[in-house]
Amino acid sequence: MKSIYKAILVFIAICFFFSSCREGIIEPVRSLELYVVDTLGEPVPNAKVEFYLTESALTLEGETLLEPFYTDEQGIVRVALDPDIFDYYVNIEKDELSNWYTNTVINLPLLQGVNITTITINKPFEVALTGKNKKRWQQTADILNGNQYVPNCSNQLYYDFIRRPERAKEERNGQLERLQSDVCPFPEKPVDSNIWSYNKENNTITFGVASFAETFTITEFTGDRMILVSKTSDNAFIKEKRYELVD
C-alpha cells in the first residue's frame, strides 16, 4: 500500500511541475519550496531531504514517503505533496550537519500557491550527545572532592540521552533514561528517568526542573568521552562524573 502511495505522489509531482495531467487542468497538490541553509544563512547544496508522516518514523528511520531529494546549488528542493496532508516531518543531512535540533516539522497551509519554508542545519552539542534518536553513555567514575567512589552498580549505570520531541522543544532539550548496566544484577532494567536541558552560553547541562534541578558544567567532551562537574557556591563540595559512549 505504501509503495502505491509513493507512486501516486511521484506521479502528482511530475504532473505539477512539468505538465498538467489533463490539458487545462492542474491537479490539486500542496507545493513546497524548501530552502536549506547553514548557521550563517548560506545555502547548502546537495543536502539529503527525506519526508515522513510521523516523528517516530523519522527518528527511528522508518519508511519515507518518497525517495530522498537533494538540494540544488541554491540549497532548494521543490516538491508537490498530498493535498490532504498539512504537516510533514523532514530529515535533512549534509556531512555532519542536520536539522535534528532546529526544526523537523513542516506545515503546508496553502493549497493554492507555493508553501515556502527555510530550515537551518547545524552541528550542535545536543546532536553529539543524542544523535538522531538517542545515544547510550555509561558512567565510569563518580568522584567527590577528588576521592573516587568504589565502582558499583549505582555509579556505573547506562545513561540513554534521548533527543527531545519536536513538539516539546520549548520545554526541554531531551529526556534521560537510566538503566542497569552489565555490571549490575539485571542489565537493561530501567532505574529512573528525567529531563535535561543544555545551556550553550554557560556550557552547562541541567537535569530535572525547579527545586529538583541539578546543574553540571561540561568540562570535557570529545564525542565519546564526557566529564561533568558540579560545585557548591563555596567550593566545599565538588562532584565529578565521567562517562564514555557505549553506542
PDB file of N, CA and C in Angstrom, residues 160-234:
ATOM      1  N   ASP A 160      20.811   6.793  28.824  1.00  0.00           N
ATOM      2  CA  ASP A 160      20.308   6.982  27.465  1.00  0.00           C
ATOM      3  C   ASP A 160      19.860   8.434  27.309  1.00  0.00           C
ATOM      4  N   PHE A 161      20.646   9.213  26.559  1.00  0.00           N
ATOM      5  CA  PHE A 161      20.277  10.587  26.273  1.00  0.00           C
ATOM      6  C   PHE A 161      19.432  10.590  25.004  1.00  0.00           C
ATOM      7  N   ILE A 162      18.178  11.028  25.134  1.00  0.00           N
ATOM      8  CA  ILE A 162      17.201  10.943  24.058  1.00  0.00           C
ATOM      9  C   ILE A 162      16.870  12.339  23.553  1.00  0.00           C
ATOM     10  N   ARG A 163      16.855  12.500  22.241  1.00  0.00           N
ATOM     11  CA  ARG A 163      16.516  13.798  21.648  1.00  0.00           C
ATOM     12  C   ARG A 163      15.077  14.171  21.988  1.00  0.00           C
ATOM     13  N   ARG A 164      14.855  15.439  22.289  1.00  0.00           N
ATOM     14  CA  ARG A 164      13.524  15.875  22.683  1.00  0.00           C
ATOM     15  C   ARG A 164      12.532  15.797  21.518  1.00  0.00           C
ATOM     16  N   PRO A 165      11.264  15.522  21.820  1.00  0.00           N
ATOM     17  CA  PRO A 165      10.254  15.543  20.765  1.00  0.00           C
ATOM     18  C   PRO A 165      10.141  16.944  20.178  1.00  0.00           C
ATOM     19  N   GLU A 166       9.877  17.029  18.908  1.00  0.00           N
ATOM     20  CA  GLU A 166       9.786  18.330  18.241  1.00  0.00           C
ATOM     21  C   GLU A 166       8.746  19.224  18.905  1.00  0.00           C
ATOM     22  N   ARG A 167       7.627  18.645  19.287  1.00  0.00           N
ATOM     23  CA  ARG A 167       6.556  19.448  19.878  1.00  0.00           C
ATOM     24  C   ARG A 167       6.906  19.941  21.278  1.00  0.00           C
ATOM     25  N   ALA A 168       7.959  19.404  21.894  1.00  0.00           N
ATOM     26  CA  ALA A 168       8.327  19.794  23.257  1.00  0.00           C
ATOM     27  C   ALA A 168       9.636  20.563  23.288  1.00  0.00           C
ATOM     28  N   LYS A 169      10.049  21.102  22.144  1.00  0.00           N
ATOM     29  CA  LYS A 169      11.382  21.712  22.086  1.00  0.00           C
ATOM     30  C   LYS A 169      11.500  22.978  22.933  1.00  0.00           C
ATOM     31  N   GLU A 170      10.375  23.608  23.276  1.00  0.00           N
ATOM     32  CA  GLU A 170      10.435  24.792  24.120  1.00  0.00           C
ATOM     33  C   GLU A 170      10.540  24.420  25.594  1.00  0.00           C
ATOM     34  N   GLU A 171      10.275  23.172  25.928  1.00  0.00           N
ATOM     35  CA  GLU A 171      10.250  22.745  27.320  1.00  0.00           C
ATOM     36  C   GLU A 171      11.557  22.104  27.775  1.00  0.00           C
ATOM     37  N   ARG A 172      12.227  21.409  26.858  1.00  0.00           N
ATOM     38  CA  ARG A 172      13.432  20.687  27.248  1.00  0.00           C
ATOM     39  C   ARG A 172      14.239  20.342  25.994  1.00  0.00           C
ATOM     40  N   ASN A 173      15.493  19.977  26.223  1.00  0.00           N
ATOM     41  CA  ASN A 173      16.332  19.531  25.117  1.00  0.00           C
ATOM     42  C   ASN A 173      16.258  18.035  24.909  1.00  0.00           C
ATOM     43  N   GLY A 174      15.826  17.318  25.963  1.00  0.00           N
ATOM     44  CA  GLY A 174      15.739  15.881  25.790  1.00  0.00           C
ATOM     45  C   GLY A 174      15.330  15.171  27.059  1.00  0.00           C
ATOM     46  N   GLN A 175      15.273  13.877  26.945  1.00  0.00           N
ATOM     47  CA  GLN A 175      14.911  13.008  28.067  1.00  0.00           C
ATOM     48  C   GLN A 175      16.102  12.121  28.408  1.00  0.00           C
ATOM     49  N   LEU A 176      16.210  11.781  29.665  1.00  0.00           N
ATOM     50  CA  LEU A 176      17.276  10.902  30.135  1.00  0.00           C
ATOM     51  C   LEU A 176      16.655   9.678  30.774  1.00  0.00           C
ATOM     52  N   GLU A 177      17.095   8.516  30.357  1.00  0.00           N
ATOM     53  CA  GLU A 177      16.666   7.271  30.987  1.00  0.00           C
ATOM     54  C   GLU A 177      17.893   6.541  31.507  1.00  0.00           C
ATOM     55  N   ARG A 178      17.849   6.163  32.777  1.00  0.00           N
ATOM     56  CA  ARG A 178      18.960   5.415  33.375  1.00  0.00           C
ATOM     57  C   ARG A 178      18.564   3.945  33.492  1.00  0.00           C
ATOM     58  N   LEU A 179      19.507   3.085  33.125  1.00  0.00           N
ATOM     59  CA  LEU A 179      19.266   1.648  33.162  1.00  0.00           C
ATOM     60  C   LEU A 179      20.449   0.951  33.821  1.00  0.00           C
ATOM     61  N   GLN A 180      20.193  -0.218  34.382  1.00  0.00           N
ATOM     62  CA  GLN A 180      21.279  -1.009  34.937  1.00  0.00           C
ATOM     63  C   GLN A 180      22.213  -1.449  33.806  1.00  0.00           C
ATOM     64  N   SER A 181      23.503  -1.404  34.076  1.00  0.00           N
ATOM     65  CA  SER A 181      24.499  -1.795  33.082  1.00  0.00           C
ATOM     66  C   SER A 181      24.878  -3.263  33.267  1.00  0.00           C
ATOM     67  N   ASP A 182      25.877  -3.690  32.504  1.00  0.00           N
ATOM     68  CA  ASP A 182      26.279  -5.099  32.574  1.00  0.00           C
ATOM     69  C   ASP A 182      27.043  -5.440  33.845  1.00  0.00           C
ATOM     70  N   VAL A 183      27.333  -4.435  34.681  1.00  0.00           N
ATOM     71  CA  VAL A 183      27.958  -4.740  35.976  1.00  0.00           C
ATOM     72  C   VAL A 183      26.902  -4.910  37.066  1.00  0.00           C
ATOM     73  N   CYS A 184      25.629  -4.739  36.714  1.00  0.00           N
ATOM     74  CA  CYS A 184      24.522  -4.823  37.667  1.00  0.00           C
ATOM     75  C   CYS A 184      23.858  -6.202  37.611  1.00  0.00           C
ATOM     76  N   PRO A 185      23.042  -6.511  38.595  1.00  0.00           N
ATOM     77  CA  PRO A 185      22.372  -7.820  38.605  1.00  0.00           C
ATOM     78  C   PRO A 185      21.391  -8.025  37.452  1.00  0.00           C
ATOM     79  N   PHE A 186      20.744  -6.911  37.007  1.00  0.00           N
ATOM     80  CA  PHE A 186      19.722  -7.029  35.965  1.00  0.00           C
ATOM     81  C   PHE A 186      19.994  -6.030  34.833  1.00  0.00           C
ATOM     82  N   PRO A 187      20.966  -6.327  33.972  1.00  0.00           N
ATOM     83  CA  PRO A 187      21.301  -5.409  32.873  1.00  0.00           C
ATOM     84  C   PRO A 187      20.079  -5.030  32.048  1.00  0.00           C
ATOM     85  N   GLU A 188      19.993  -3.758  31.679  1.00  0.00           N
ATOM     86  CA  GLU A 188      18.914  -3.175  30.871  1.00  0.00           C
ATOM     87  C   GLU A 188      17.647  -2.878  31.675  1.00  0.00           C
ATOM     88  N   LYS A 189      17.625  -3.219  32.960  1.00  0.00           N
ATOM     89  CA  LYS A 189      16.448  -2.910  33.756  1.00  0.00           C
ATOM     90  C   LYS A 189      16.382  -1.401  34.001  1.00  0.00           C
ATOM     91  N   PRO A 190      15.237  -0.753  33.718  1.00  0.00           N
ATOM     92  CA  PRO A 190      15.120   0.692  33.948  1.00  0.00           C
ATOM     93  C   PRO A 190      15.281   1.050  35.422  1.00  0.00           C
ATOM     94  N   VAL A 191      15.969   2.165  35.676  1.00  0.00           N
ATOM     95  CA  VAL A 191      16.162   2.645  37.043  1.00  0.00           C
ATOM     96  C   VAL A 191      15.277   3.860  37.302  1.00  0.00           C
ATOM     97  N   ASP A 192      15.397   4.878  36.462  1.00  0.00           N
ATOM     98  CA  ASP A 192      14.548   6.062  36.561  1.00  0.00           C
ATOM     99  C   ASP A 192      14.694   6.879  35.282  1.00  0.00           C
ATOM    100  N   SER A 193      13.950   7.968  35.205  1.00  0.00           N
ATOM    101  CA  SER A 193      14.016   8.838  34.034  1.00  0.00           C
ATOM    102  C   SER A 193      13.972  10.286  34.480  1.00  0.00           C
ATOM    103  N   ASN A 194      14.390  11.178  33.601  1.00  0.00           N
ATOM    104  CA  ASN A 194      14.455  12.599  33.928  1.00  0.00           C
ATOM    105  C   ASN A 194      14.432  13.377  32.622  1.00  0.00           C
ATOM    106  N   ILE A 195      14.435  14.693  32.720  1.00  0.00           N
ATOM    107  CA  ILE A 195      14.597  15.528  31.534  1.00  0.00           C
ATOM    108  C   ILE A 195      15.882  16.326  31.693  1.00  0.00           C
ATOM    109  N   TRP A 196      16.432  16.784  30.577  1.00  0.00           N
ATOM    110  CA  TRP A 196      17.664  17.561  30.633  1.00  0.00           C
ATOM    111  C   TRP A 196      17.581  18.732  29.663  1.00  0.00           C
ATOM    112  N   SER A 197      18.345  19.767  29.951  1.00  0.00           N
ATOM    113  CA  SER A 197      18.438  20.923  29.064  1.00  0.00           C
ATOM    114  C   SER A 197      19.874  21.420  29.051  1.00  0.00           C
ATOM    115  N   TYR A 198      20.277  21.967  27.913  1.00  0.00           N
ATOM    116  CA  TYR A 198      21.660  22.421  27.722  1.00  0.00           C
ATOM    117  C   TYR A 198      21.693  23.927  27.584  1.00  0.00           C
ATOM    118  N   ASN A 199      22.632  24.551  28.266  1.00  0.00           N
ATOM    119  CA  ASN A 199      22.839  25.987  28.164  1.00  0.00           C
ATOM    120  C   ASN A 199      24.152  26.241  27.438  1.00  0.00           C
ATOM    121  N   LYS A 200      24.050  26.674  26.187  1.00  0.00           N
ATOM    122  CA  LYS A 200      25.245  26.874  25.369  1.00  0.00           C
ATOM    123  C   LYS A 200      26.127  27.984  25.913  1.00  0.00           C
ATOM    124  N   GLU A 201      25.509  29.047  26.403  1.00  0.00           N
ATOM    125  CA  GLU A 201      26.271  30.195  26.893  1.00  0.00           C
ATOM    126  C   GLU A 201      27.176  29.820  28.060  1.00  0.00           C
ATOM    127  N   ASN A 202      26.645  29.017  28.986  1.00  0.00           N
ATOM    128  CA  ASN A 202      27.424  28.626  30.169  1.00  0.00           C
ATOM    129  C   ASN A 202      28.082  27.264  30.030  1.00  0.00           C
ATOM    130  N   ASN A 203      27.780  26.564  28.932  1.00  0.00           N
ATOM    131  CA  ASN A 203      28.275  25.205  28.702  1.00  0.00           C
ATOM    132  C   ASN A 203      27.928  24.301  29.879  1.00  0.00           C
ATOM    133  N   THR A 204      26.647  24.346  30.246  1.00  0.00           N
ATOM    134  CA  THR A 204      26.175  23.522  31.360  1.00  0.00           C
ATOM    135  C   THR A 204      25.014  22.648  30.901  1.00  0.00           C
ATOM    136  N   ILE A 205      24.807  21.574  31.624  1.00  0.00           N
ATOM    137  CA  ILE A 205      23.665  20.708  31.392  1.00  0.00           C
ATOM    138  C   ILE A 205      22.928  20.542  32.709  1.00  0.00           C
ATOM    139  N   THR A 206      21.609  20.717  32.673  1.00  0.00           N
ATOM    140  CA  THR A 206      20.781  20.652  33.871  1.00  0.00           C
ATOM    141  C   THR A 206      19.839  19.467  33.780  1.00  0.00           C
ATOM    142  N   PHE A 207      19.797  18.687  34.850  1.00  0.00           N
ATOM    143  CA  PHE A 207      18.896  17.550  34.942  1.00  0.00           C
ATOM    144  C   PHE A 207      17.757  17.907  35.885  1.00  0.00           C
ATOM    145  N   GLY A 208      16.512  17.671  35.459  1.00  0.00           N
ATOM    146  CA  GLY A 208      15.365  17.991  36.287  1.00  0.00           C
ATOM    147  C   GLY A 208      14.971  19.455  36.191  1.00  0.00           C
ATOM    148  N   VAL A 209      13.945  19.820  36.956  1.00  0.00           N
ATOM    149  CA  VAL A 209      13.434  21.193  36.939  1.00  0.00           C
ATOM    150  C   VAL A 209      13.198  21.679  38.359  1.00  0.00           C
ATOM    151  N   ALA A 210      13.102  23.007  38.472  1.00  0.00           N
ATOM    152  CA  ALA A 210      12.761  23.680  39.730  1.00  0.00           C
ATOM    153  C   ALA A 210      13.672  23.214  40.871  1.00  0.00           C
ATOM    154  N   SER A 211      13.076  22.874  42.016  1.00  0.00           N
ATOM    155  CA  SER A 211      13.877  22.517  43.191  1.00  0.00           C
ATOM    156  C   SER A 211      14.578  21.179  43.044  1.00  0.00           C
ATOM    157  N   PHE A 212      14.200  20.413  42.012  1.00  0.00           N
ATOM    158  CA  PHE A 212      14.838  19.117  41.785  1.00  0.00           C
ATOM    159  C   PHE A 212      15.961  19.202  40.750  1.00  0.00           C
ATOM    160  N   ALA A 213      16.239  20.382  40.259  1.00  0.00           N
ATOM    161  CA  ALA A 213      17.243  20.543  39.206  1.00  0.00           C
ATOM    162  C   ALA A 213      18.660  20.466  39.759  1.00  0.00           C
ATOM    163  N   GLU A 214      19.539  19.875  38.981  1.00  0.00           N
ATOM    164  CA  GLU A 214      20.962  19.826  39.318  1.00  0.00           C
ATOM    165  C   GLU A 214      21.749  20.177  38.062  1.00  0.00           C
ATOM    166  N   THR A 215      22.620  21.173  38.186  1.00  0.00           N
ATOM    167  CA  THR A 215      23.347  21.687  37.024  1.00  0.00           C
ATOM    168  C   THR A 215      24.825  21.322  37.101  1.00  0.00           C
ATOM    169  N   PHE A 216      25.350  20.855  35.971  1.00  0.00           N
ATOM    170  CA  PHE A 216      26.758  20.478  35.862  1.00  0.00           C
ATOM    171  C   PHE A 216      27.413  21.265  34.734  1.00  0.00           C
ATOM    172  N   THR A 217      28.657  21.639  34.941  1.00  0.00           N
ATOM    173  CA  THR A 217      29.466  22.223  33.875  1.00  0.00           C
ATOM    174  C   THR A 217      30.120  21.102  33.087  1.00  0.00           C
ATOM    175  N   ILE A 218      30.089  21.226  31.771  1.00  0.00           N
ATOM    176  CA  ILE A 218      30.724  20.223  30.907  1.00  0.00           C
ATOM    177  C   ILE A 218      32.189  20.619  30.754  1.00  0.00           C
ATOM    178  N   THR A 219      33.057  19.972  31.503  1.00  0.00           N
ATOM    179  CA  THR A 219      34.469  20.344  31.489  1.00  0.00           C
ATOM    180  C   THR A 219      35.248  19.646  30.383  1.00  0.00           C
ATOM    181  N   GLU A 220      34.701  18.534  29.881  1.00  0.00           N
ATOM    182  CA  GLU A 220      35.352  17.839  28.766  1.00  0.00           C
ATOM    183  C   GLU A 220      34.292  17.107  27.956  1.00  0.00           C
ATOM    184  N   PHE A 221      34.395  17.225  26.638  1.00  0.00           N
ATOM    185  CA  PHE A 221      33.514  16.479  25.749  1.00  0.00           C
ATOM    186  C   PHE A 221      34.259  16.224  24.445  1.00  0.00           C
ATOM    187  N   THR A 222      34.484  14.948  24.135  1.00  0.00           N
ATOM    188  CA  THR A 222      35.232  14.600  22.935  1.00  0.00           C
ATOM    189  C   THR A 222      34.379  13.897  21.887  1.00  0.00           C
ATOM    190  N   GLY A 223      33.120  13.652  22.204  1.00  0.00           N
ATOM    191  CA  GLY A 223      32.277  12.884  21.303  1.00  0.00           C
ATOM    192  C   GLY A 223      32.073  11.461  21.790  1.00  0.00           C
ATOM    193  N   ASP A 224      33.075  10.914  22.477  1.00  0.00           N
ATOM    194  CA  ASP A 224      32.920   9.590  23.081  1.00  0.00           C
ATOM    195  C   ASP A 224      33.334   9.575  24.552  1.00  0.00           C
ATOM    196  N   ARG A 225      33.651  10.753  25.085  1.00  0.00           N
ATOM    197  CA  ARG A 225      34.016  10.873  26.487  1.00  0.00           C
ATOM    198  C   ARG A 225      33.451  12.194  27.003  1.00  0.00           C
ATOM    199  N   MET A 226      32.903  12.172  28.221  1.00  0.00           N
ATOM    200  CA  MET A 226      32.301  13.380  28.788  1.00  0.00           C
ATOM    201  C   MET A 226      32.580  13.440  30.282  1.00  0.00           C
ATOM    202  N   ILE A 227      32.912  14.643  30.760  1.00  0.00           N
ATOM    203  CA  ILE A 227      33.120  14.876  32.184  1.00  0.00           C
ATOM    204  C   ILE A 227      32.218  16.025  32.623  1.00  0.00           C
ATOM    205  N   LEU A 228      31.427  15.792  33.667  1.00  0.00           N
ATOM    206  CA  LEU A 228      30.532  16.799  34.224  1.00  0.00           C
ATOM    207  C   LEU A 228      30.971  17.122  35.646  1.00  0.00           C
ATOM    208  N   VAL A 229      30.967  18.424  35.986  1.00  0.00           N
ATOM    209  CA  VAL A 229      31.407  18.852  37.311  1.00  0.00           C
ATOM    210  C   VAL A 229      30.372  19.795  37.911  1.00  0.00           C
ATOM    211  N   SER A 230      30.044  19.562  39.189  1.00  0.00           N
ATOM    212  CA  SER A 230      29.131  20.422  39.935  1.00  0.00           C
ATOM    213  C   SER A 230      29.810  20.870  41.218  1.00  0.00           C
ATOM    214  N   LYS A 231      29.681  22.176  41.528  1.00  0.00           N
ATOM    215  CA  LYS A 231      30.314  22.724  42.729  1.00  0.00           C
ATOM    216  C   LYS A 231      29.288  23.495  43.554  1.00  0.00           C
ATOM    217  N   THR A 232      29.446  23.449  44.873  1.00  0.00           N
ATOM    218  CA  THR A 232      28.667  24.336  45.728  1.00  0.00           C
ATOM    219  C   THR A 232      29.263  25.736  45.645  1.00  0.00           C
ATOM    220  N   SER A 233      28.513  26.728  46.058  1.00  0.00           N
ATOM    221  CA  SER A 233      28.962  28.115  45.922  1.00  0.00           C
ATOM    222  C   SER A 233      30.265  28.392  46.659  1.00  0.00           C
ATOM    223  N   ASP A 234      30.521  27.677  47.732  1.00  0.00           N
ATOM    224  CA  ASP A 234      31.760  27.883  48.493  1.00  0.00           C
ATOM    225  C   ASP A 234      32.837  26.861  48.136  1.00  0.00           C
TER     226      ASP A 234
END
